[in-house]
Tab-separated table of C-alpha atoms in Angstrom:
chain	number	residue	atom	x	y	z
A	258	UNK	CA	-37.480	-19.999	-37.958
A	259	UNK	CA	-41.026	-20.490	-38.051
A	260	UNK	CA	-43.013	-19.430	-41.226
A	261	UNK	CA	-44.573	-15.917	-41.133
A	262	UNK	CA	-48.172	-17.585	-41.283
A	263	UNK	CA	-47.856	-19.134	-37.848
A	264	UNK	CA	-48.983	-17.207	-34.840
A	265	UNK	CA	-46.076	-16.661	-32.406
A	266	UNK	CA	-48.167	-16.041	-29.449
A	267	UNK	CA	-47.406	-18.681	-26.967
A	268	UNK	CA	-49.858	-19.934	-24.404
A	269	UNK	CA	-48.688	-22.468	-21.697
A	270	UNK	CA	-51.135	-25.009	-20.597
A	271	UNK	CA	-50.470	-27.245	-17.744
A	272	UNK	CA	-52.057	-30.557	-16.867
A	273	UNK	CA	-51.134	-32.983	-13.961
A	274	UNK	CA	-52.556	-36.289	-15.690
A	275	UNK	CA	-54.431	-36.885	-12.382
A	276	UNK	CA	-57.475	-38.169	-14.147
A	277	UNK	CA	-55.541	-39.913	-17.039
A	278	UNK	CA	-56.134	-43.512	-17.851
A	279	UNK	CA	-52.671	-45.351	-17.409
A	280	UNK	CA	-51.223	-48.460	-18.609
A	281	UNK	CA	-48.117	-49.932	-16.980
A	282	UNK	CA	-45.844	-52.539	-18.720
A	283	UNK	CA	-43.400	-53.538	-16.034
A	284	UNK	CA	-40.031	-55.449	-16.949
A	285	UNK	CA	-38.083	-57.576	-14.609
A	286	UNK	CA	-35.036	-55.566	-14.153
A	287	UNK	CA	-35.668	-51.836	-13.560
A	288	UNK	CA	-37.750	-50.531	-16.454
A	289	UNK	CA	-41.360	-50.068	-17.472
A	290	UNK	CA	-43.335	-48.684	-20.219
A	291	UNK	CA	-45.796	-46.061	-19.222
A	292	UNK	CA	-48.906	-44.952	-21.518
A	293	UNK	CA	-51.369	-42.360	-20.361
A	294	UNK	CA	-54.059	-40.328	-22.056
A	295	UNK	CA	-55.175	-36.712	-21.470
A	296	UNK	CA	-57.337	-34.063	-23.220
A	297	UNK	CA	-56.414	-30.456	-23.563
A	298	UNK	CA	-57.869	-27.258	-25.077
A	299	UNK	CA	-55.422	-26.140	-27.614
A	300	UNK	CA	-55.064	-22.668	-29.462
A	301	UNK	CA	-54.670	-22.423	-33.177
A	302	UNK	CA	-50.974	-21.707	-34.116
A	303	UNK	CA	-48.026	-22.225	-31.935
A	304	UNK	CA	-48.428	-22.863	-28.273
A	305	UNK	CA	-46.888	-24.789	-25.464
A	306	UNK	CA	-48.239	-27.552	-23.197
A	307	UNK	CA	-46.685	-28.858	-20.103
A	308	UNK	CA	-47.182	-32.348	-18.379
A	309	UNK	CA	-46.404	-32.457	-14.578
A	310	UNK	CA	-45.994	-35.533	-12.364
A	311	UNK	CA	-44.235	-37.676	-14.856
A	312	UNK	CA	-41.876	-40.377	-13.524
A	313	UNK	CA	-38.625	-38.952	-12.142
A	314	UNK	CA	-36.533	-41.719	-13.809
A	315	UNK	CA	-38.061	-41.382	-17.445
A	316	UNK	CA	-35.900	-41.779	-20.409
A	317	UNK	CA	-36.373	-38.555	-22.464
A	318	UNK	CA	-35.285	-40.183	-25.684
A	319	UNK	CA	-38.370	-42.755	-25.354
A	320	UNK	CA	-41.005	-40.101	-25.229
A	321	UNK	CA	-43.668	-40.316	-27.738
A	322	UNK	CA	-46.585	-37.889	-28.018
A	323	UNK	CA	-49.655	-38.607	-30.246
A	324	UNK	CA	-53.142	-36.911	-30.791
A	325	UNK	CA	-56.475	-37.646	-32.556
A	326	UNK	CA	-55.878	-34.452	-34.586
A	327	UNK	CA	-53.344	-33.228	-37.323
A	328	UNK	CA	-51.076	-31.425	-34.730
A	329	UNK	CA	-47.198	-30.824	-35.543
A	330	UNK	CA	-44.964	-31.379	-32.542
A	331	UNK	CA	-42.264	-28.631	-32.876
A	332	UNK	CA	-40.024	-29.176	-30.015
A	333	UNK	CA	-40.029	-31.359	-26.909
A	334	UNK	CA	-38.282	-30.774	-23.497
A	335	UNK	CA	-37.864	-32.696	-20.287
A	336	UNK	CA	-37.441	-30.247	-17.352
A	337	UNK	CA	-36.101	-32.094	-14.196
A	338	UNK	CA	-33.792	-29.149	-12.688
A	339	UNK	CA	-36.235	-29.080	-9.604
A	340	UNK	CA	-36.279	-26.179	-7.434
A	341	UNK	CA	-34.679	-26.373	-3.917
A	342	UNK	CA	-33.503	-23.744	-1.535
A	343	UNK	CA	-30.010	-23.543	-2.883
A	344	UNK	CA	-31.116	-23.443	-6.608
A	345	UNK	CA	-33.406	-20.453	-5.428
A	346	UNK	CA	-30.603	-18.623	-3.856
A	347	UNK	CA	-28.355	-19.291	-7.171
A	348	UNK	CA	-31.160	-17.295	-9.178
A	349	UNK	CA	-31.076	-14.368	-6.786
A	350	UNK	CA	-27.319	-13.886	-6.813
A	351	UNK	CA	-26.733	-10.016	-6.833
A	352	UNK	CA	-30.495	-9.384	-6.169
A	353	UNK	CA	-32.073	-7.512	-3.374
A	354	UNK	CA	-33.008	-10.271	-0.508
A	355	UNK	CA	-34.410	-9.949	3.098
A	356	UNK	CA	-33.057	-12.089	5.795
A	357	UNK	CA	-35.350	-12.844	8.899
A	358	UNK	CA	-33.527	-14.232	11.687
A	359	UNK	CA	-34.922	-16.527	14.280
A	360	UNK	CA	-34.926	-13.536	16.985
A	361	UNK	CA	-36.983	-11.595	14.211
A	362	UNK	CA	-34.200	-9.169	13.393
A	363	UNK	CA	-34.055	-8.416	9.625
A	364	UNK	CA	-31.207	-7.934	7.504
A	365	UNK	CA	-31.670	-6.453	3.913
A	366	UNK	CA	-29.226	-6.471	1.069
A	367	UNK	CA	-27.702	-7.715	-2.239
A	368	UNK	CA	-27.022	-11.284	-1.993
A	369	UNK	CA	-23.339	-11.815	-2.962
A	370	UNK	CA	-22.806	-15.509	-2.201
A	371	UNK	CA	-23.947	-18.525	-0.289
A	372	UNK	CA	-22.945	-21.970	0.660
A	373	UNK	CA	-24.581	-24.612	3.180
A	374	UNK	CA	-23.417	-22.617	6.312
A	375	UNK	CA	-23.430	-18.864	5.410
A	376	UNK	CA	-24.944	-16.206	3.448
A	377	UNK	CA	-23.162	-13.029	2.479
A	378	UNK	CA	-25.161	-10.014	1.845
A	379	UNK	CA	-23.880	-6.265	1.010
A	380	UNK	CA	-26.210	-3.910	2.763
A	381	UNK	CA	-25.904	-0.184	3.280
A	382	UNK	CA	-23.891	-0.368	6.474
A	383	UNK	CA	-21.311	-2.981	5.071
A	384	UNK	CA	-20.968	-6.667	4.375
A	385	UNK	CA	-22.858	-9.007	6.544
A	386	UNK	CA	-21.883	-12.792	6.978
A	387	UNK	CA	-24.873	-14.613	8.383
A	388	UNK	CA	-24.799	-18.219	9.797
A	389	UNK	CA	-27.743	-20.171	7.984
A	390	UNK	CA	-28.407	-21.903	11.325
A	391	UNK	CA	-29.835	-18.669	12.715
A	392	UNK	CA	-31.917	-17.964	9.726
A	393	UNK	CA	-35.633	-18.144	9.961
A	394	UNK	CA	-36.848	-16.793	6.574
A	395	UNK	CA	-35.352	-15.490	3.408
A	396	UNK	CA	-37.494	-13.150	1.529
A	397	UNK	CA	-36.894	-13.033	-2.249
A	398	UNK	CA	-38.231	-11.084	-5.132
A	399	UNK	CA	-40.921	-12.663	-7.433
A	400	UNK	CA	-38.935	-14.989	-9.860
A	401	UNK	CA	-38.747	-13.749	-13.443
A	402	UNK	CA	-38.852	-17.392	-14.738
A	403	UNK	CA	-41.022	-20.451	-14.055
A	404	UNK	CA	-39.734	-22.500	-11.091
A	405	UNK	CA	-40.245	-26.404	-11.487
A	406	UNK	CA	-41.140	-28.343	-8.420
A	407	UNK	CA	-41.964	-31.687	-10.223
A	408	UNK	CA	-40.511	-33.238	-13.380
A	409	UNK	CA	-42.148	-31.869	-16.325
A	410	UNK	CA	-42.468	-32.883	-19.987
A	411	UNK	CA	-43.143	-29.916	-22.226
A	412	UNK	CA	-43.987	-29.558	-25.895
A	413	UNK	CA	-44.259	-26.680	-28.552
A	414	UNK	CA	-47.182	-27.583	-30.921
A	415	UNK	CA	-48.409	-26.186	-34.003
A	416	UNK	CA	-52.349	-26.569	-34.207
A	417	UNK	CA	-54.483	-25.687	-37.344
A	418	UNK	CA	-57.429	-24.791	-35.181
A	419	UNK	CA	-58.511	-23.963	-31.790
A	420	UNK	CA	-60.285	-26.801	-29.819
A	421	UNK	CA	-60.065	-29.942	-27.441
A	422	UNK	CA	-57.430	-32.324	-28.418
A	423	UNK	CA	-56.967	-35.771	-27.148
A	424	UNK	CA	-53.427	-36.943	-26.489
A	425	UNK	CA	-51.619	-40.209	-26.016
A	426	UNK	CA	-48.356	-40.158	-24.089
A	427	UNK	CA	-45.650	-43.054	-23.575
A	428	UNK	CA	-42.295	-43.244	-22.280
A	429	UNK	CA	-39.900	-45.830	-20.831
A	430	UNK	CA	-38.819	-45.309	-17.168
A	431	UNK	CA	-36.239	-46.884	-14.757
A	432	UNK	CA	-36.981	-47.594	-11.266
A	433	UNK	CA	-39.830	-50.029	-11.451
A	434	UNK	CA	-39.048	-53.663	-11.036
A	435	UNK	CA	-40.986	-57.004	-10.432
A	436	UNK	CA	-40.041	-60.523	-9.468
A	437	UNK	CA	-41.547	-63.690	-8.584
A	438	UNK	CA	-41.498	-65.003	-5.178
A	439	UNK	CA	-42.384	-68.766	-4.450
A	440	UNK	CA	-43.403	-70.648	-1.275
A	441	UNK	CA	-43.443	-74.403	-1.615
A	442	UNK	CA	-44.615	-76.662	1.316
A	443	UNK	CA	-43.217	-80.136	1.002
A	444	UNK	CA	-45.159	-83.112	2.495
A	445	UNK	CA	-44.060	-85.758	5.028
A	446	UNK	CA	-42.598	-88.094	2.527
A	447	UNK	CA	-41.092	-85.568	0.232
A	448	UNK	CA	-43.340	-86.765	-2.755
A	449	UNK	CA	-45.585	-83.790	-3.057
A	450	UNK	CA	-45.139	-79.753	-2.742
A	451	UNK	CA	-47.807	-77.201	-2.391
A	452	UNK	CA	-46.476	-74.623	-4.620
A	453	UNK	CA	-47.721	-70.886	-4.691
A	454	UNK	CA	-46.310	-67.698	-6.039
A	455	UNK	CA	-46.617	-63.884	-5.845
A	456	UNK	CA	-45.618	-61.009	-7.824
A	457	UNK	CA	-43.543	-58.593	-5.973
A	458	UNK	CA	-43.686	-55.103	-7.646
A	459	UNK	CA	-41.389	-52.252	-6.449
A	460	UNK	CA	-41.897	-48.641	-7.529
A	461	UNK	CA	-38.866	-46.149	-6.980
A	462	UNK	CA	-39.886	-44.260	-10.167
A	463	UNK	CA	-40.918	-41.018	-8.295
A	464	UNK	CA	-44.632	-41.353	-9.553
A	465	UNK	CA	-47.715	-42.821	-8.556
A	466	UNK	CA	-49.755	-44.999	-10.869
A	467	UNK	CA	-53.376	-45.035	-9.969
A	468	UNK	CA	-55.886	-47.772	-11.065
A	469	UNK	CA	-53.432	-48.610	-13.641
A	470	UNK	CA	-53.873	-51.443	-16.297
A	471	UNK	CA	-50.852	-53.678	-15.431
A	472	UNK	CA	-48.931	-55.798	-17.939
A	473	UNK	CA	-45.957	-57.998	-17.626
A	474	UNK	CA	-43.816	-59.158	-20.643
A	475	UNK	CA	-42.232	-62.579	-20.890
A	476	UNK	CA	-38.962	-62.966	-22.952
A	477	UNK	CA	-35.352	-61.617	-23.160
A	478	UNK	CA	-35.453	-58.533	-25.187
A	479	UNK	CA	-31.969	-57.342	-26.984
A	480	UNK	CA	-31.303	-54.023	-26.168
A	481	UNK	CA	-28.825	-51.627	-28.015
A	482	UNK	CA	-25.953	-50.323	-25.797
A	483	UNK	CA	-25.246	-46.457	-25.982
A	484	UNK	CA	-21.971	-45.248	-26.829
A	485	UNK	CA	-21.802	-43.338	-23.443
A	486	UNK	CA	-23.403	-44.716	-20.325
A	487	UNK	CA	-26.814	-43.009	-19.519
A	488	UNK	CA	-27.277	-41.554	-16.054
A	489	UNK	CA	-29.671	-42.905	-13.524
A	490	UNK	CA	-32.828	-41.535	-15.379
A	491	UNK	CA	-31.900	-43.630	-18.371
A	492	UNK	CA	-30.726	-46.644	-16.963
A	493	UNK	CA	-31.546	-49.523	-19.112
A	494	UNK	CA	-32.052	-53.347	-18.373
A	495	UNK	CA	-32.773	-56.703	-19.798
A	496	UNK	CA	-36.613	-57.559	-19.881
A	497	UNK	CA	-37.897	-60.706	-18.241
A	498	UNK	CA	-41.418	-62.037	-17.546
A	499	UNK	CA	-43.864	-64.322	-16.154
A	500	UNK	CA	-46.750	-66.771	-16.553
A	501	UNK	CA	-49.887	-66.330	-14.952
A	502	UNK	CA	-52.980	-68.141	-13.708
A	503	UNK	CA	-56.310	-67.181	-12.199
A	504	UNK	CA	-55.829	-63.324	-11.934
A	505	UNK	CA	-53.752	-63.129	-15.102
A	506	UNK	CA	-54.630	-63.487	-18.777
A	507	UNK	CA	-51.791	-64.530	-21.185
A	508	UNK	CA	-51.478	-64.068	-24.840
A	509	UNK	CA	-48.772	-64.536	-27.440
A	510	UNK	CA	-46.828	-61.241	-28.507
A	511	UNK	CA	-44.210	-61.351	-31.136
A	512	UNK	CA	-41.761	-64.039	-29.898
A	513	UNK	CA	-42.613	-63.325	-26.222
A	514	UNK	CA	-45.532	-63.636	-23.857
A	515	UNK	CA	-47.758	-60.879	-22.570
A	516	UNK	CA	-49.734	-60.955	-19.307
A	517	UNK	CA	-52.444	-58.739	-18.194
A	518	UNK	CA	-53.499	-58.484	-14.427
A	519	UNK	CA	-57.136	-58.887	-14.445
A	520	UNK	CA	-57.883	-55.910	-12.206
A	521	UNK	CA	-56.717	-52.137	-11.858
A	522	UNK	CA	-53.685	-51.816	-9.871
A	523	UNK	CA	-52.441	-48.880	-7.897
A	524	UNK	CA	-48.883	-48.747	-7.734
A	525	UNK	CA	-47.577	-45.689	-5.460
A	526	UNK	CA	-44.185	-44.362	-5.336
A	527	UNK	CA	-41.888	-45.913	-2.876
A	528	UNK	CA	-44.149	-48.889	-2.379
A	529	UNK	CA	-43.602	-52.640	-2.610
A	530	UNK	CA	-46.671	-54.522	-3.506
A	531	UNK	CA	-47.445	-58.128	-3.825
A	532	UNK	CA	-50.162	-59.592	-6.067
A	533	UNK	CA	-50.825	-63.439	-5.942
A	534	UNK	CA	-50.730	-65.073	-9.365
A	535	UNK	CA	-50.178	-68.663	-8.933
A	536	UNK	CA	-52.765	-70.145	-6.472
A	537	UNK	CA	-51.541	-73.155	-4.235
A	538	UNK	CA	-50.841	-76.021	-6.627
A	539	UNK	CA	-50.119	-79.840	-5.819
A	540	UNK	CA	-46.802	-80.622	-7.546
A	541	UNK	CA	-45.445	-84.282	-7.595
A	542	UNK	CA	-41.701	-84.061	-6.558
A	543	UNK	CA	-38.827	-86.136	-5.644
A	544	UNK	CA	-35.848	-85.750	-3.136
A	545	UNK	CA	-32.456	-86.714	-4.623
A	546	UNK	CA	-29.122	-86.903	-3.100
A	547	UNK	CA	-26.700	-86.041	-5.860
A	548	UNK	CA	-22.991	-86.306	-5.279
A	549	UNK	CA	-20.600	-84.667	-7.768
A	550	UNK	CA	-17.585	-84.321	-5.249
A	551	UNK	CA	-13.809	-84.454	-6.082
A	552	UNK	CA	-12.398	-84.155	-2.542
A	553	UNK	CA	-10.778	-87.155	-0.711
A	554	UNK	CA	-12.401	-86.582	2.510
A	555	UNK	CA	-16.118	-86.894	3.595
A	556	UNK	CA	-18.314	-84.027	2.554
A	557	UNK	CA	-22.073	-83.576	2.961
A	558	UNK	CA	-24.112	-84.365	-0.116
A	559	UNK	CA	-26.351	-81.717	-1.540
A	560	UNK	CA	-30.199	-82.510	-1.303
A	561	UNK	CA	-32.289	-81.621	-4.448
A	562	UNK	CA	-35.959	-81.388	-4.836
A	563	UNK	CA	-37.094	-82.075	-8.507
A	564	UNK	CA	-40.174	-82.028	-10.464
A	565	UNK	CA	-41.335	-82.031	-14.228
A	566	UNK	CA	-43.362	-79.019	-14.963
A	567	UNK	CA	-46.154	-80.559	-16.948
A	568	UNK	CA	-49.843	-80.655	-16.386
A	569	UNK	CA	-49.751	-84.201	-14.889
A	570	UNK	CA	-47.010	-83.658	-12.090
A	571	UNK	CA	-46.287	-79.837	-12.298
A	572	UNK	CA	-48.097	-76.585	-12.792
A	573	UNK	CA	-48.292	-77.091	-16.582
A	574	UNK	CA	-47.576	-73.166	-17.065
A	575	UNK	CA	-44.277	-71.228	-17.520
A	576	UNK	CA	-42.741	-70.062	-14.281
A	577	UNK	CA	-40.943	-66.751	-14.365
A	578	UNK	CA	-37.519	-66.684	-12.484
A	579	UNK	CA	-37.385	-65.990	-8.540
A	580	UNK	CA	-36.528	-67.165	-5.361
A	581	UNK	CA	-38.405	-70.361	-4.118
A	582	UNK	CA	-38.489	-71.064	-0.362
A	583	UNK	CA	-39.310	-74.488	0.780
A	584	UNK	CA	-40.965	-75.285	4.170
A	585	UNK	CA	-42.053	-78.490	5.879
A	586	UNK	CA	-44.205	-79.055	8.994
A	587	UNK	CA	-42.500	-80.116	12.127
A	588	UNK	CA	-44.101	-82.697	14.404
A	589	UNK	CA	-46.068	-79.756	16.310
A	590	UNK	CA	-47.577	-78.761	12.896
A	591	UNK	CA	-45.454	-75.676	12.555
A	592	UNK	CA	-43.892	-74.763	9.323
A	593	UNK	CA	-40.109	-74.676	9.380
A	594	UNK	CA	-37.786	-73.362	6.500
A	595	UNK	CA	-35.724	-76.193	4.867
A	596	UNK	CA	-34.111	-74.343	2.371
A	597	UNK	CA	-34.485	-71.968	-0.757
A	598	UNK	CA	-32.829	-71.518	-4.218
A	599	UNK	CA	-33.177	-69.503	-7.205
A	600	UNK	CA	-35.498	-70.811	-9.974
A	601	UNK	CA	-34.516	-69.731	-13.425
A	602	UNK	CA	-37.241	-68.903	-16.180
A	603	UNK	CA	-38.992	-72.198	-16.676
A	604	UNK	CA	-41.075	-73.320	-19.567
A	605	UNK	CA	-43.899	-75.794	-19.328
A	606	UNK	CA	-42.663	-79.522	-19.545
A	607	UNK	CA	-39.221	-78.394	-18.213
A	608	UNK	CA	-37.549	-80.356	-15.662
A	609	UNK	CA	-37.145	-78.063	-12.355
A	610	UNK	CA	-34.196	-78.929	-10.020
A	611	UNK	CA	-33.927	-77.013	-6.499
A	612	UNK	CA	-31.000	-77.409	-4.330
A	613	UNK	CA	-32.371	-77.301	-0.882
A	614	UNK	CA	-29.390	-77.718	1.273
A	615	UNK	CA	-26.724	-80.414	2.146
A	616	UNK	CA	-27.641	-83.647	4.052
A	617	UNK	CA	-26.240	-83.775	7.719
A	618	UNK	CA	-26.123	-87.628	7.778
A	619	UNK	CA	-25.249	-88.641	4.004
A	620	UNK	CA	-21.695	-87.935	2.884
A	621	UNK	CA	-19.312	-88.896	0.176
A	622	UNK	CA	-15.607	-88.786	-0.602
A	623	UNK	CA	-13.759	-89.492	-3.867
A	624	UNK	CA	-10.153	-90.936	-3.985
A	625	UNK	CA	-7.883	-91.674	-6.929
A	626	UNK	CA	-6.350	-94.896	-6.235
A	627	UNK	CA	-3.941	-95.261	-9.150
A	628	UNK	CA	-2.831	-93.496	-12.342
A	629	UNK	CA	-1.482	-95.131	-15.406
A	630	UNK	CA	-0.574	-94.134	-18.902
A	631	UNK	CA	0.856	-96.166	-21.789
A	632	UNK	CA	3.115	-94.195	-24.072
A	633	UNK	CA	0.953	-91.837	-26.031
A	634	UNK	CA	-1.975	-94.301	-26.293
A	635	UNK	CA	-4.063	-93.756	-23.222
A	636	UNK	CA	-4.302	-92.665	-19.461
A	637	UNK	CA	-6.218	-94.286	-16.745
A	638	UNK	CA	-7.339	-93.470	-13.341
A	639	UNK	CA	-8.720	-95.989	-10.707
A	640	UNK	CA	-11.488	-94.174	-8.771
A	641	UNK	CA	-13.184	-95.125	-5.447
A	642	UNK	CA	-16.088	-93.279	-3.956
A	643	UNK	CA	-17.335	-94.041	-0.541
A	644	UNK	CA	-20.936	-92.974	0.292
A	645	UNK	CA	-21.840	-92.997	3.926
A	646	UNK	CA	-25.421	-93.123	5.143
A	647	UNK	CA	-25.728	-92.083	8.910
A	648	UNK	CA	-29.480	-92.264	8.843
A	649	UNK	CA	-31.744	-94.827	10.259
A	650	UNK	CA	-33.404	-95.203	6.954
A	651	UNK	CA	-31.972	-96.367	3.648
A	652	UNK	CA	-31.241	-93.692	0.874
A	653	UNK	CA	-30.361	-93.831	-2.774
A	654	UNK	CA	-27.445	-91.523	-4.113
A	655	UNK	CA	-27.018	-90.370	-7.567
A	656	UNK	CA	-23.132	-89.990	-8.296
A	657	UNK	CA	-22.334	-87.947	-11.398
A	658	UNK	CA	-18.830	-87.983	-12.545
A	659	UNK	CA	-16.868	-86.258	-15.162
A	660	UNK	CA	-14.853	-88.806	-17.157
A	661	UNK	CA	-13.195	-86.947	-19.988
A	662	UNK	CA	-13.913	-84.616	-22.831
A	663	UNK	CA	-13.374	-87.003	-25.815
A	664	UNK	CA	-12.372	-90.589	-26.417
A	665	UNK	CA	-13.193	-91.880	-23.079
A	666	UNK	CA	-14.456	-95.143	-21.657
A	667	UNK	CA	-15.504	-96.299	-18.045
A	668	UNK	CA	-14.005	-99.849	-17.327
A	669	UNK	CA	-14.806	-102.327	-14.545
A	670	UNK	CA	-17.634	-100.307	-12.973
A	671	UNK	CA	-18.965	-101.753	-9.602
A	672	UNK	CA	-22.525	-100.364	-10.228
A	673	UNK	CA	-24.542	-99.899	-13.268
A	674	UNK	CA	-24.150	-96.431	-15.000
A	675	UNK	CA	-25.882	-94.470	-17.823
A	676	UNK	CA	-24.202	-91.779	-19.851
A	677	UNK	CA	-25.242	-88.199	-18.868
A	678	UNK	CA	-23.780	-86.105	-21.893
A	679	UNK	CA	-20.385	-86.176	-23.681
A	680	UNK	CA	-18.276	-86.091	-20.617
A	681	UNK	CA	-20.326	-87.254	-17.590
A	682	UNK	CA	-21.674	-90.536	-16.244
A	683	UNK	CA	-24.248	-91.275	-13.474
A	684	UNK	CA	-24.427	-94.130	-11.038
A	685	UNK	CA	-27.624	-94.630	-9.013
A	686	UNK	CA	-26.287	-96.435	-5.593
A	687	UNK	CA	-28.570	-97.708	-2.741
A	688	UNK	CA	-27.086	-97.004	0.570
A	689	UNK	CA	-28.468	-99.136	3.405
A	690	UNK	CA	-29.283	-97.429	6.829
A	691	UNK	CA	-26.250	-96.902	8.893
A	692	UNK	CA	-24.006	-98.333	6.229
A	693	UNK	CA	-21.178	-97.358	3.944
A	694	UNK	CA	-21.026	-98.363	0.165
A	695	UNK	CA	-18.006	-98.342	-2.055
A	696	UNK	CA	-18.443	-97.556	-5.759
A	697	UNK	CA	-15.242	-98.266	-7.806
A	698	UNK	CA	-14.508	-97.691	-11.786
A	699	UNK	CA	-11.625	-97.099	-13.966
A	700	UNK	CA	-11.541	-94.058	-16.291
A	701	UNK	CA	-9.845	-94.292	-19.449
A	702	UNK	CA	-9.104	-91.493	-21.927
A	703	UNK	CA	-7.631	-92.473	-25.179
A	704	UNK	CA	-5.026	-90.121	-26.582
A	705	UNK	CA	-5.245	-91.212	-30.232
């Protein structure tokens, strides 16, 4: 109950936010933070204001309304039961309606029921069952309650005085995503790439954001899981982000990075927009053949393109996750796709490894020649790996093998090796043109 000193005369004020300043902070997997400002003349006492054209996918529990005056928010409602023909008919059950058929005949009566194919009316002459595909117009009485055609936020306010009030509105919404898309053009000898990137922004939130201040946040934010699943309007997601260059300004924010697009961006509903953020940058790269196979028959060896993402050889900036498409010029100068891979979120100075595809003419197979064990002391395997190069030029193959998880040793290797980690070793093996090279070693695992 309100105190008796409050005026209980409710006045409804509606604004569409059409001229409001908008800020949009977009996260990587289906969520965004919307901030808007608007002004409204408010009456003293208790009144209600409504804001139309909010996002259809907003999370009502995230809505926050603030103002530059001492105004008390008594109640907040999100009205998303939008009107359509069947919802209107439901409101007019047992009411008098007039149905005008396509041949201009009219039938008036009390609406008893309806479905997608028929209307049932009780008229003075009996009960009429009307096929809806013959209906031209249905005339209904003036509705007693307000009908909503757009998602609407409504607040009941208590204001100490009449006057103009500036409001700040913010809420989380689903339906807006962004991702990075990369294009890398590899040079003739595979020693450099021309790397560029675009932001791909997709808006399915049911709202336009005109001339918005666009921000992107870098980092994985922990999100609380509700006890019950939200419906589609409240869908949550992990948040990812990006690093920017010429058109984006970066700054630290908590343990994340926040990036501002340098110009206003209009993001229309059901629109996919591309914004360039990484201008073409020459990156020093290496092509590697990396064999990690275990099969005892020849298989094609994967091709990997690698670069260190530092200032000297890479971009020197953090790269958000996305798809990298690699191209190379053919002899006629036309760019052809040579492969694509998913890039994980990458910090500056990280090693980037992209798997392009499998070499058609470079193959490998791994065979276990013998197995031995001695009581409970150790197990041994004799391994032979055959590398075949069917190309007219020499290649170098990196062979990475898992030896064991503890107390292991490599005996009698035919080629030099280095230890990769606690369970793996790497051999770097030159393979001449049109030749095969055999790598052998013995893997011993001590049991004590």
